XYZ file of C-alpha atoms in Angstrom:
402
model
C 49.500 -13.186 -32.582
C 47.584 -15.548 -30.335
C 47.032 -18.613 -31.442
C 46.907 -22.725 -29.804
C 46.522 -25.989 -31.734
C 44.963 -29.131 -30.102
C 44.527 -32.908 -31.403
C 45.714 -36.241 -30.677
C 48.393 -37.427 -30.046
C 47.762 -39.383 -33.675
C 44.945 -38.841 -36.161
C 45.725 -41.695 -38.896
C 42.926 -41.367 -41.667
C 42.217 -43.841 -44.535
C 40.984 -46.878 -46.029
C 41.769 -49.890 -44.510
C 43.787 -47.977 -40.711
C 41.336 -49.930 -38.630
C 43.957 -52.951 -38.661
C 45.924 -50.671 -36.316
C 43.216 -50.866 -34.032
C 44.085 -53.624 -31.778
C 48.249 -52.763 -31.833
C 47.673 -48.775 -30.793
C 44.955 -50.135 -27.895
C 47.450 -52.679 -26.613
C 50.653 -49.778 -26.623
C 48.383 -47.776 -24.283
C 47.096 -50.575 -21.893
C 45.891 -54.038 -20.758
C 42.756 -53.733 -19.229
C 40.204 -52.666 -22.088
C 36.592 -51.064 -21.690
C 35.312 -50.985 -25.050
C 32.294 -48.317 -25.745
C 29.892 -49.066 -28.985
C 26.143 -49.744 -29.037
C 24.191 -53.088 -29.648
C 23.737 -52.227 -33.421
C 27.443 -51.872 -34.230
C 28.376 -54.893 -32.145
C 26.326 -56.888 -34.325
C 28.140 -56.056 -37.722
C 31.239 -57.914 -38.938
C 33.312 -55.226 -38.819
C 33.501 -53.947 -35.443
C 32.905 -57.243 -33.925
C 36.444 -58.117 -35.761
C 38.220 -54.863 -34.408
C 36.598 -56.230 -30.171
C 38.149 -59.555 -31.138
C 41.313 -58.885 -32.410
C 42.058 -56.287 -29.628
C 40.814 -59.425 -26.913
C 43.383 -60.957 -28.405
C 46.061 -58.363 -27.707
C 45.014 -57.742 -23.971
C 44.480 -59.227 -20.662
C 40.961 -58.247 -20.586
C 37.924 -56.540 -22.402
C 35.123 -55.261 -20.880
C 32.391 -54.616 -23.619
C 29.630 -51.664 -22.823
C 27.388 -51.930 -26.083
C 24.115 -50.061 -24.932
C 25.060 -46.483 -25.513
C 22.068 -44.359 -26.374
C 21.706 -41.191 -28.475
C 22.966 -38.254 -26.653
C 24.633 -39.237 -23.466
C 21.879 -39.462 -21.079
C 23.407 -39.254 -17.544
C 22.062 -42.880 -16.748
C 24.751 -44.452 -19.445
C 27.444 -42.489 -18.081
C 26.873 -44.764 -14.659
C 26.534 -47.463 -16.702
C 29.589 -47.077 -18.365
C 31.598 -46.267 -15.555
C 30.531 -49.546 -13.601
C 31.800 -51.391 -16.718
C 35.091 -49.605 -16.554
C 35.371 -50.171 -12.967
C 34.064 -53.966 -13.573
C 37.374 -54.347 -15.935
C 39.687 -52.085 -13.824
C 39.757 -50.056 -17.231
C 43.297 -48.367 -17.991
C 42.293 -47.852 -21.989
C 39.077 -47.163 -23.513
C 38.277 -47.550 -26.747
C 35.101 -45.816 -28.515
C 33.726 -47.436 -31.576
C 30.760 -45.636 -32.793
C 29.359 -42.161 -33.199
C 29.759 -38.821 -31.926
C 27.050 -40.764 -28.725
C 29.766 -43.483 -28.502
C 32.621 -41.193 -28.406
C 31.132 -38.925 -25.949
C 30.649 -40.981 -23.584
C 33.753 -42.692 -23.532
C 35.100 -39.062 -22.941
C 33.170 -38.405 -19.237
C 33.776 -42.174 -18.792
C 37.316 -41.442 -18.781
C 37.301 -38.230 -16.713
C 35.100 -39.816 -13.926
C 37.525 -43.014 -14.034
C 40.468 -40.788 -13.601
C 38.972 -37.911 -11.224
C 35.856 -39.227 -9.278
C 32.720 -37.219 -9.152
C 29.468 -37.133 -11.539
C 29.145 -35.639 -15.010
C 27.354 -32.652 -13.422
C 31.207 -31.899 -11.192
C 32.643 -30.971 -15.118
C 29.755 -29.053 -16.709
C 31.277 -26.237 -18.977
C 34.842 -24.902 -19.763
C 37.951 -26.261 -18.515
C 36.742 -28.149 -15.466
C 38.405 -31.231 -15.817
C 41.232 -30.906 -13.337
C 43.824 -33.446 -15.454
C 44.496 -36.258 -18.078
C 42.275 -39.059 -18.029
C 43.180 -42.290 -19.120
C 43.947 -43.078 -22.783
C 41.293 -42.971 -25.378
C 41.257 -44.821 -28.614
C 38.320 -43.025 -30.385
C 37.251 -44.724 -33.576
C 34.017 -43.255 -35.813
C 31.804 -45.397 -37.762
C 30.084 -41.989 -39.229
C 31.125 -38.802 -40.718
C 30.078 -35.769 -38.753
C 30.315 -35.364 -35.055
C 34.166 -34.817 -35.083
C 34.048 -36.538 -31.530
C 37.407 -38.130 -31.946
C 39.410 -35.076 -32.879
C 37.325 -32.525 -30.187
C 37.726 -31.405 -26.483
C 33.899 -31.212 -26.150
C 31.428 -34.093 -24.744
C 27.454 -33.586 -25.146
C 25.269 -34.893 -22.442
C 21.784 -35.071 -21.327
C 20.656 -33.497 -17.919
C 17.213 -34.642 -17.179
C 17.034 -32.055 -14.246
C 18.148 -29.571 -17.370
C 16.141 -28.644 -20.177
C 19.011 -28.506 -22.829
C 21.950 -30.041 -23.485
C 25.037 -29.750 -21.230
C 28.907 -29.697 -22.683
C 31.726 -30.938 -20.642
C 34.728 -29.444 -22.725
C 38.358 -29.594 -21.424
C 41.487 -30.092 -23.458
C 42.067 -33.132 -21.387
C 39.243 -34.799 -22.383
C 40.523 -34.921 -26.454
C 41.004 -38.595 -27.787
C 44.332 -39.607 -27.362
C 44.525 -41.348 -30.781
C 41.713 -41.265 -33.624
C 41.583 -43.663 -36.170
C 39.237 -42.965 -39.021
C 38.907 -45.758 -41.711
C 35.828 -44.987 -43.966
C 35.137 -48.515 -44.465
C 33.710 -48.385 -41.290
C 31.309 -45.867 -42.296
C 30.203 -47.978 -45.668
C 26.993 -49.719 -43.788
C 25.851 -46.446 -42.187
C 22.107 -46.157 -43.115
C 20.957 -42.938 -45.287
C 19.402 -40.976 -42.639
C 22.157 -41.311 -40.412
C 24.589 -40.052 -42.865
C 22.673 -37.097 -43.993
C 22.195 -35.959 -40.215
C 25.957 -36.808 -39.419
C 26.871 -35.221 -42.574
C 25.426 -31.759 -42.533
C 26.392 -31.431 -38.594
C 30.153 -31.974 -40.484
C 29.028 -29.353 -42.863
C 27.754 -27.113 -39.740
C 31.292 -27.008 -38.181
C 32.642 -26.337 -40.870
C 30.791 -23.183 -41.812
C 30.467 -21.756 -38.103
C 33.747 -22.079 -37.923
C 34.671 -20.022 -40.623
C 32.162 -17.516 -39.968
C 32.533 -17.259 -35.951
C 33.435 -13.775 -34.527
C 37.119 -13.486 -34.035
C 37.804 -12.533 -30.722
C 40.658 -10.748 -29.134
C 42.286 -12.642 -26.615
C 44.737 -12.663 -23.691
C 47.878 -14.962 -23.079
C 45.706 -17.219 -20.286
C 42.597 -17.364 -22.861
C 44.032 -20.484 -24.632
C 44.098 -22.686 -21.113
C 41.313 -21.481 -19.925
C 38.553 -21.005 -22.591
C 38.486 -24.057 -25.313
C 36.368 -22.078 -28.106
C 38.096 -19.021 -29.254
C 36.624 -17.761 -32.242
C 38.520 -18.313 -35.823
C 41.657 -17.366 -37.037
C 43.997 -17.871 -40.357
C 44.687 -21.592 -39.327
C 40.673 -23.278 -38.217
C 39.308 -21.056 -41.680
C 42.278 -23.288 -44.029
C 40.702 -26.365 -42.095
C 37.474 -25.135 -42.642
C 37.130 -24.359 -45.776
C 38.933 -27.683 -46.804
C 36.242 -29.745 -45.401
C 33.362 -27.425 -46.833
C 34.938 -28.248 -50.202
C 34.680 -31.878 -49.762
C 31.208 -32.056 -47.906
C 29.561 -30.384 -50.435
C 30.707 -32.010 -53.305
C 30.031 -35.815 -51.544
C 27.044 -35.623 -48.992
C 24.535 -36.087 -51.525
C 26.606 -38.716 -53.205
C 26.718 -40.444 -50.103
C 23.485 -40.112 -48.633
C 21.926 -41.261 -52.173
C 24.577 -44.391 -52.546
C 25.951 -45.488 -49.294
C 28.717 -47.591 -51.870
C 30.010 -44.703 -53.522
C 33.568 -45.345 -52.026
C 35.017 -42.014 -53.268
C 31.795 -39.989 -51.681
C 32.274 -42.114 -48.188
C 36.547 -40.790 -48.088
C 35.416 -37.379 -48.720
C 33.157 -37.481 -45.766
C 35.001 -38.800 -43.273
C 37.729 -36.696 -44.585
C 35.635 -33.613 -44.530
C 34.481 -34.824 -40.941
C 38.289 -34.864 -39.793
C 38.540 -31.117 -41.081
C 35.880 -30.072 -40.007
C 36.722 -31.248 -36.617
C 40.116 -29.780 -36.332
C 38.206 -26.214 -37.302
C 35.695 -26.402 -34.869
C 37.969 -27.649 -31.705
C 39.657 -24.220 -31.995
C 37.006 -21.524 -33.673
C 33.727 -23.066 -32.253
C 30.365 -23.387 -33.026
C 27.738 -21.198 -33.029
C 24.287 -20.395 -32.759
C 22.370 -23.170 -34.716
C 24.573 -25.396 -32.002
C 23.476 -23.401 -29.612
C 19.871 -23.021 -30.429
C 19.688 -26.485 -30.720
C 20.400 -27.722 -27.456
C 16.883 -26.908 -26.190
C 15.441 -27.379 -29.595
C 16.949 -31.064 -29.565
C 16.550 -31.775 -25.737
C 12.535 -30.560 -25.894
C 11.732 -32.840 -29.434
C 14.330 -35.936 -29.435
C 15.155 -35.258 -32.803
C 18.779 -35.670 -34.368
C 21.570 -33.395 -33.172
C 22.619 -33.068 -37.203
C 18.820 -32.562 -38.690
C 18.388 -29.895 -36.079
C 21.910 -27.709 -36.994
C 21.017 -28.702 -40.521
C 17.809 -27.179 -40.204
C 18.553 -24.159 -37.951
C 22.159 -23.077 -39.918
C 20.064 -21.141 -43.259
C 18.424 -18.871 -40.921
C 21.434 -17.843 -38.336
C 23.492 -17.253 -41.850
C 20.959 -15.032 -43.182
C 20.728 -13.456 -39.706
C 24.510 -12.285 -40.030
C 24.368 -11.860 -43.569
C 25.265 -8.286 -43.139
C 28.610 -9.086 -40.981
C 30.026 -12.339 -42.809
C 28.714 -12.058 -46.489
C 32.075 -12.032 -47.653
C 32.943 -15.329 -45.862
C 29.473 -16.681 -47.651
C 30.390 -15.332 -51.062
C 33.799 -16.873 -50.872
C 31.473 -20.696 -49.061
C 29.945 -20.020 -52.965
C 33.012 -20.105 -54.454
C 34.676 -23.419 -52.214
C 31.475 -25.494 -52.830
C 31.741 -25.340 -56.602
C 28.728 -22.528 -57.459
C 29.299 -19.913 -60.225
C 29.681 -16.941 -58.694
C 32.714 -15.961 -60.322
C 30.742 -13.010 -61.937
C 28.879 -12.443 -58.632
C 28.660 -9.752 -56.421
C 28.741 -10.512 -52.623
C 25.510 -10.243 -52.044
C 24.707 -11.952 -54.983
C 27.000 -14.593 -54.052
C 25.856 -14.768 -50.811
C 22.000 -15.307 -52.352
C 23.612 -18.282 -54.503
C 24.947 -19.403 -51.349
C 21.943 -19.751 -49.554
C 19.538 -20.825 -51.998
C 21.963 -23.282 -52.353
C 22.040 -24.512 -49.260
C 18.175 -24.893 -49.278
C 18.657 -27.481 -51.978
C 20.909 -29.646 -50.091
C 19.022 -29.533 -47.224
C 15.946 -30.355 -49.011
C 17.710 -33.040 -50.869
C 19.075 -35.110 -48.012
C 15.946 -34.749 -46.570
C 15.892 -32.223 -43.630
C 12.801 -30.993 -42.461
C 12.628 -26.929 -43.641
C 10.461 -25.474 -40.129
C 10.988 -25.915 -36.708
C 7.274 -26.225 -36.935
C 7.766 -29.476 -39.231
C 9.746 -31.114 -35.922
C 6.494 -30.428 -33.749
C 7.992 -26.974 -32.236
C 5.277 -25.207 -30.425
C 5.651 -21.503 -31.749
C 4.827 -20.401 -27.992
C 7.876 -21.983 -26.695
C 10.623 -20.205 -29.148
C 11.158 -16.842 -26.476
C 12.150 -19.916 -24.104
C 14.469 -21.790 -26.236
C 15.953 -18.460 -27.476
C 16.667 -17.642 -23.298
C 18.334 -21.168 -22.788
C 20.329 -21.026 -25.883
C 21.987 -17.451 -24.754
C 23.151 -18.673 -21.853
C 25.596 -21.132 -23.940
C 27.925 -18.768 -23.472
C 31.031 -21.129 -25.168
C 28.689 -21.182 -28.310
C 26.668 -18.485 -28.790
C 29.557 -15.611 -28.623
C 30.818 -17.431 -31.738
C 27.505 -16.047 -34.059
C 28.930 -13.438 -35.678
C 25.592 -11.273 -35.732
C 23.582 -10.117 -32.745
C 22.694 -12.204 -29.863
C 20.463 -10.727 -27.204
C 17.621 -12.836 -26.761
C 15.017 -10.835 -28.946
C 17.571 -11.421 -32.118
C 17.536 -15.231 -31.354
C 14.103 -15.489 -31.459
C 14.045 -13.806 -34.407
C 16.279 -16.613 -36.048
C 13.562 -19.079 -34.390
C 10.642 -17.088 -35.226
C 12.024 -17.128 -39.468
C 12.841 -20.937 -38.770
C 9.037 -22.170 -37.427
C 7.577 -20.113 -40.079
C 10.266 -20.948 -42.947
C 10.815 -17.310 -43.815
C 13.640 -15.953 -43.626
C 13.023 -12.457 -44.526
């Protein structure tokens, strides 16, 4: 036996722990930079938690124009701010965008360099200062993961700077937070929850050797990230439609971000996968959501591996509440995934790659970039030379799986 377990120092989940907010940011410094975008700033609710914590500290630096995936120009942005404040504490309010960039913030206010110094595994030569990471959706897992998801413009896919030093020091996840997050928003943060959690449990276990655990941060799944996993599959499925189609439903909006939380912890050990992995060019090349893209992409990689993990889908079947107690595994596996399809449809993800303005010309490419995501791709638990990744693309543009 092999195993590691990462997190921070204190995940406190539940209605109403944002009141901590402003005592667990003072216990870990003075000088504040605070990370959120414009839109956030302007509701009640997180303009409370920046004023109650201004009134804990010496000072607060606010950085509210953080931008969907981490584009390298917000990074320097960020990090004047921090310097601006003489930052010792950060805390993220926000997304996975947020989050994420409070991460490199921290590693470039601790270590020097650019984003570009850190790209890939373990890079991040230390701590960084403390992080207070705080979601206002349920999906990303940013506050529970050792990963941060930029955008290279010399690059033509996303980059990952993942490092266990680079894990929030303290998440707080109150899913009142989450209550004003628009439909759209919470489908695509919800089904990249949903993602994790089902890579996770269906990522190749991989053998590993006594330095693997400090030197490689994804390591494939094992007894403990499939217990997480399947946990938050459970809850996502039974709430994400609930919660996309009522944004009030309290009881749908705890089961999210408690899914999200799961989900997390599974996919900070096991890893992602290929639609992850695919993806990053897919997203980088069309702008579109990081969570409608997975969403989108995950049917066809599962069908693609069918043959290796259709236990682990007939037993998915089972967790998110289909009758397939009668089944067969492939059978159950079939329920599965036409199952799946209806969610997707339902919370309104686009079926084809061609539907997100893919040109078909350009999947060989995206296939190429997406195998060289090392960290990710030797997760998929079915082939993944570059002809069987086009394949998945190929049965994604055209919406046939077979």
């Amino acid at each position: 036996m092999l195993e590691t377990v990462r997190g921070p120092r204190q995940l406190i989940v539940g209605e109403g722990v944002a009141q901590n907010i402003p005592r667990v940011v003072a216990e870990n410094g003075s000088r504040v930079l605070v990370v959120t975008d414009r839109i956030l700033l302007g509701q009640p609710g997180v303009a409370g938690i920046v004023a109650a914590v201004r009134e804990r500290v010496e000072a607060v630096e606010v950085f509210p124009d953080a931008t969907p995936d981490v584009p390298l120009t917000d990074v320097d942005l960020a990090v004047s701010a921090a310097a601006a404040v003489d930052a010792d504490v950060i805390l993220a309010v926000g997304g996975g965008t947020v989050i994420d960039l409070a991460k490199i913030v921290g590693v470039i206010r601790c270590h020097g360099g650019t984003p570009r110094d850190f790209y890939g595994e373990s890079r991040v030569p230390g701590p960084t200062i403390p992080l207070v990471a705080v979601p206002t959706t349920s999906g990303t897992g940013s506050e529970l993961t050792p990963v941060s998801v930029l955008t290279d413009p010399d690059r033509a896919l996303k980059v990952g700077v993942s490092s266990v030093h680079i894990v929030p020091d303290f998440a707080i996840v109150d899913p009142e937070l989450t209550y004003t997050c628009p439909a759209s928003v919470t489908a695509h943060s919800g089904i990249d929850a949903f993602c994790h959690a089902v890579e996770s449990y269906t990522a190749r276990a991989r053998p590993h050797g006594p330095r693997d655990p400090v030197e490689q941060v994804f390591l494939g799944r094992n007894q403990v990230t499939d217990h997480y996993a399947l946990l938050a599959a459970e809850r996502i499925a039974r709430s994400l439609r609930r919660a996309v189609a009522d944004g009030g439903d309290t009881d749908a909006r705890a089961d999210m971000s408690y899914g999200s939380v799961l989900a997390g912890l599974a996919f900070s050990h096991a890893g992602n996968a290929a639609p992850h992995a695919l993806q990053y060019p897919i997203g980088a090349a069309t702008h579109t959501p990081h969570g409608l893209g997975v969403g989108l992409l995950l049917p066809y990689a599962l069908h693609a591996a069918r043959d290796t993990v259709g236990d682990r889908l007939a037993t998915l079947a089972g967790v998110c509440g289909l009758d397939v107690a009668d089944a067969s595994p492939a059978e159950a596996t079939d329920t599965f995934l036409t199952w799946l399809d209806r969610l997707l449809a339902d919370i309104g993800i686009p079926r084809t790659l061609a539907d997100i303005g893919v040109a078909r010309a350009d999947l060989p490419r995206f296939a190429e970039l997406a195998s060289g995501v090392t960290r990710l791709i030797q997760n998929h638990p079915g082939p993944t030379d570059t002809a069987s990744l086009t394949a998945i693309l190929e049965a994604a543009w055209t919406g046939d799986r077979t």
